């Protein structure tokens, strides 16, 4: 069977770890030429080497997406390498201070943290969306997938203010962009993951008692693994989703079906 992405050049931000890396690996298997972007130069290069050993064509670009000048410069370099057919705008950080901790409460919530999280998750997403759309518009085609979050849709007691604000805004910007981009033949959709096992909270796995609190709020009883998002991302960055744009697709082990009341007892510590 012909591979889904043969001959397609696909851009992934946050490609050195977690969800972005899983998508990069799966799109390599589907024949894509990869353009991988991350601010972590060491991990990015390690992953690129591993992908190339499996036969993938990989370009790497080190970029902090929160820095508009870096994004402009790097996307100009990406443009020089040829057309971009698909993009997974995924880079992001977590909020670190959940509202169920003293540091996370309104009285104490750090403004520095607020600006840092908004600066990466929202500003950085917007800068990369601008430049990615600009690459695709002249060609009259393209597919963009954005990593949002279930916490952009509903309140979640174990998440901080900056993170939920950033992800709700990411969903809004992506849906707004779907209106503009449709006439250019560009589709944009959001994947809203629930809890996935990645490096977002640091390289060490969560302590079992903390993981158990999270898992209690997930009907399937566990965190997701990044490859469990691959199929949806692959569908959305392909011609098989030709009537899909402006959508927000939840992948959360059923967590969103729980009500806020069910979640009330959840405590971080
Ligand atoms: N893991 C989860 O439970 C979960 C849930 C919902 C949404 N998400 C979202 O998924 C996306 C990917 O996160 P992950 O869970 O795979 O985490 P991760 O930490 O494993 O991977 C994130 C990658 O993004 C990169 N990155 C962070 N800030 C960057 C910046 N300013 N510029 C360029 N690269 C940057 C990191 O270096 C890292 O390689 C994020 O947008 C995150 O908010 C994750």
CSV table of N, CA and C and ligand atoms in Angstrom, one decimal, residues 13-20 37-40 43 63-66 90-94 120-121 147-150 163 167 192-201 223, ligand 1:
chain,number,residue,atom,x,y,z
A,13,UNK,N,6.8,21.2,15.4
A,13,UNK,CA,7.5,21.9,16.5
A,13,UNK,C,7.4,21.1,17.8
A,14,UNK,N,8.4,21.3,18.6
A,14,UNK,CA,8.4,20.5,19.8
A,14,UNK,C,8.7,19.1,19.5
A,15,UNK,N,9.6,18.9,18.5
A,15,UNK,CA,9.8,17.6,17.9
A,15,UNK,C,10.7,16.7,18.6
A,16,UNK,N,11.4,17.2,19.6
A,16,UNK,CA,12.5,16.5,20.3
A,16,UNK,C,12.0,15.6,21.4
A,17,UNK,N,10.7,15.6,21.7
A,17,UNK,CA,10.2,14.9,22.8
A,17,UNK,C,8.7,14.6,22.7
A,18,UNK,N,8.3,13.7,23.5
A,18,UNK,CA,6.8,13.5,23.8
A,18,UNK,C,6.0,13.3,22.5
A,19,UNK,N,4.9,14.1,22.5
A,19,UNK,CA,3.9,14.0,21.4
A,19,UNK,C,4.4,14.4,20.1
A,20,UNK,N,5.3,15.4,20.0
A,20,UNK,CA,5.9,15.9,18.7
A,20,UNK,C,6.8,14.8,18.2
A,37,UNK,N,11.6,21.1,14.5
A,37,UNK,CA,12.0,22.3,15.2
A,37,UNK,C,11.8,22.1,16.7
A,38,UNK,N,12.9,22.5,17.5
A,38,UNK,CA,12.8,22.5,18.9
A,38,UNK,C,13.8,23.4,19.5
A,39,UNK,N,13.6,23.8,20.7
A,39,UNK,CA,14.6,24.7,21.3
A,39,UNK,C,15.7,23.9,22.0
A,40,UNK,N,15.5,22.6,22.2
A,40,UNK,CA,16.5,21.7,22.9
A,40,UNK,C,17.4,21.1,21.8
A,43,UNK,N,18.8,17.3,22.4
A,43,UNK,CA,17.8,16.2,22.2
A,43,UNK,C,17.3,16.2,20.7
A,63,UNK,N,15.1,26.4,17.5
A,63,UNK,CA,14.4,27.7,17.6
A,63,UNK,C,13.6,27.8,18.9
A,64,UNK,N,13.6,28.9,19.6
A,64,UNK,CA,12.7,29.1,20.7
A,64,UNK,C,11.5,29.9,20.1
A,65,UNK,N,10.4,29.2,20.0
A,65,UNK,CA,9.2,29.7,19.3
A,65,UNK,C,8.7,31.0,20.0
A,66,UNK,N,9.1,31.2,21.3
A,66,UNK,CA,8.6,32.4,22.0
A,66,UNK,C,9.3,33.7,21.5
A,90,UNK,N,3.1,22.1,17.8
A,90,UNK,CA,2.9,21.3,19.0
A,90,UNK,C,3.7,21.8,20.2
A,91,UNK,N,4.8,22.5,20.0
A,91,UNK,CA,5.7,22.9,21.1
A,91,UNK,C,4.9,23.6,22.2
A,92,UNK,N,5.2,23.2,23.4
A,92,UNK,CA,4.6,23.9,24.6
A,92,UNK,C,5.2,23.4,25.9
A,93,UNK,N,4.8,24.1,26.9
A,93,UNK,CA,5.3,23.8,28.3
A,93,UNK,C,4.0,23.7,29.2
A,94,UNK,N,4.2,23.1,30.4
A,94,UNK,CA,3.1,23.1,31.3
A,94,UNK,C,3.1,24.3,32.2
A,120,UNK,N,5.3,31.2,25.5
A,120,UNK,CA,5.6,30.0,24.7
A,120,UNK,C,4.3,29.4,24.1
A,121,UNK,N,3.3,29.1,24.9
A,121,UNK,CA,2.2,28.3,24.5
A,121,UNK,C,1.3,29.1,23.5
A,147,UNK,N,-1.5,21.4,18.8
A,147,UNK,CA,-1.8,20.7,20.0
A,147,UNK,C,-2.4,21.7,21.0
A,148,UNK,N,-3.6,21.5,21.3
A,148,UNK,CA,-4.3,22.2,22.4
A,148,UNK,C,-4.3,21.4,23.6
A,149,UNK,N,-5.4,21.4,24.4
A,149,UNK,CA,-5.5,20.6,25.6
A,149,UNK,C,-7.0,20.5,26.0
A,150,UNK,N,-7.3,19.4,26.7
A,150,UNK,CA,-8.7,19.4,27.3
A,150,UNK,C,-8.8,20.6,28.3
A,163,UNK,N,-1.6,28.0,32.0
A,163,UNK,CA,-1.7,27.0,31.1
A,163,UNK,C,-3.1,26.9,30.5
A,167,UNK,N,-4.1,27.5,26.5
A,167,UNK,CA,-4.7,26.5,25.6
A,167,UNK,C,-6.1,26.9,25.1
A,192,UNK,N,-6.9,18.0,21.1
A,192,UNK,CA,-6.9,18.4,22.6
A,192,UNK,C,-6.6,17.1,23.4
A,193,UNK,N,-5.3,16.9,23.8
A,193,UNK,CA,-5.1,15.7,24.6
A,193,UNK,C,-5.5,15.9,26.0
A,194,UNK,N,-5.8,14.8,26.7
A,194,UNK,CA,-5.9,14.8,28.1
A,194,UNK,C,-4.5,14.6,28.7
A,195,UNK,N,-4.4,13.6,29.6
A,195,UNK,CA,-3.1,13.4,30.3
A,195,UNK,C,-2.3,12.3,29.5
A,196,UNK,N,-1.1,12.7,29.1
A,196,UNK,CA,-0.2,11.8,28.3
A,196,UNK,C,1.1,11.7,29.0
A,197,UNK,N,1.7,10.6,28.9
A,197,UNK,CA,3.1,10.4,29.5
A,197,UNK,C,4.1,10.9,28.6
A,198,UNK,N,4.7,12.1,29.0
A,198,UNK,CA,5.7,12.7,28.2
A,198,UNK,C,6.7,13.3,29.1
A,199,UNK,N,7.6,14.2,28.6
A,199,UNK,CA,8.6,14.9,29.5
A,199,UNK,C,8.1,16.2,30.0
A,200,UNK,N,6.8,16.5,29.8
A,200,UNK,CA,6.3,17.9,30.1
A,200,UNK,C,6.4,18.3,31.5
A,201,UNK,N,6.3,17.3,32.4
A,201,UNK,CA,6.5,17.6,33.9
A,201,UNK,C,7.9,17.2,34.3
A,223,UNK,N,-2.8,7.2,32.0
A,223,UNK,CA,-2.4,8.2,31.1
A,223,UNK,C,-2.3,7.6,29.7
B,1,LIG,N1,1.6,15.6,28.1
B,1,LIG,C1,0.3,15.9,28.3
B,1,LIG,O1,-0.4,15.4,29.2
B,1,LIG,C2,-0.3,17.0,27.5
B,1,LIG,C3,-1.7,17.2,27.6
B,1,LIG,C4,-2.3,18.2,26.8
B,1,LIG,C5,-1.5,19.0,25.9
B,1,LIG,N2,-0.2,18.7,25.9
B,1,LIG,C6,0.6,19.6,24.9
B,1,LIG,O2,1.3,18.8,24.1
B,1,LIG,C7,2.4,19.5,23.5
B,1,LIG,C8,3.7,18.7,23.6
B,1,LIG,O3,4.0,18.5,24.9
B,1,LIG,P1,4.6,17.1,25.5
B,1,LIG,O4,3.6,16.6,26.5
B,1,LIG,O5,4.9,16.2,24.4
B,1,LIG,O6,5.8,17.6,26.3
B,1,LIG,P2,7.4,17.4,26.1
B,1,LIG,O7,8.0,18.2,27.2
B,1,LIG,O8,7.7,15.9,26.2
B,1,LIG,O9,7.7,17.9,24.7
B,1,LIG,C9,7.6,19.3,24.4
B,1,LIG,C10,8.7,19.7,23.4
B,1,LIG,O10,8.5,21.1,23.1
B,1,LIG,C11,9.8,21.8,23.2
B,1,LIG,N3,9.6,23.2,23.5
B,1,LIG,C12,9.1,23.7,24.7
B,1,LIG,N4,9.2,25.0,24.7
B,1,LIG,C13,9.7,25.4,23.4
B,1,LIG,C14,10.0,26.6,22.8
B,1,LIG,N5,9.8,27.8,23.5
B,1,LIG,N6,10.4,26.6,21.6
B,1,LIG,C15,10.7,25.4,20.9
B,1,LIG,N7,10.4,24.2,21.5
B,1,LIG,C16,9.9,24.2,22.7
B,1,LIG,C17,10.5,21.0,24.3
B,1,LIG,O11,12.0,21.2,24.2
B,1,LIG,C18,10.1,19.6,24.1
B,1,LIG,O12,11.0,18.9,23.2
B,1,LIG,C19,2.4,20.8,24.4
B,1,LIG,O13,1.9,21.9,23.6
B,1,LIG,C20,1.6,20.5,25.6
B,1,LIG,O14,1.0,21.6,26.1
B,1,LIG,C21,0.4,17.8,26.6
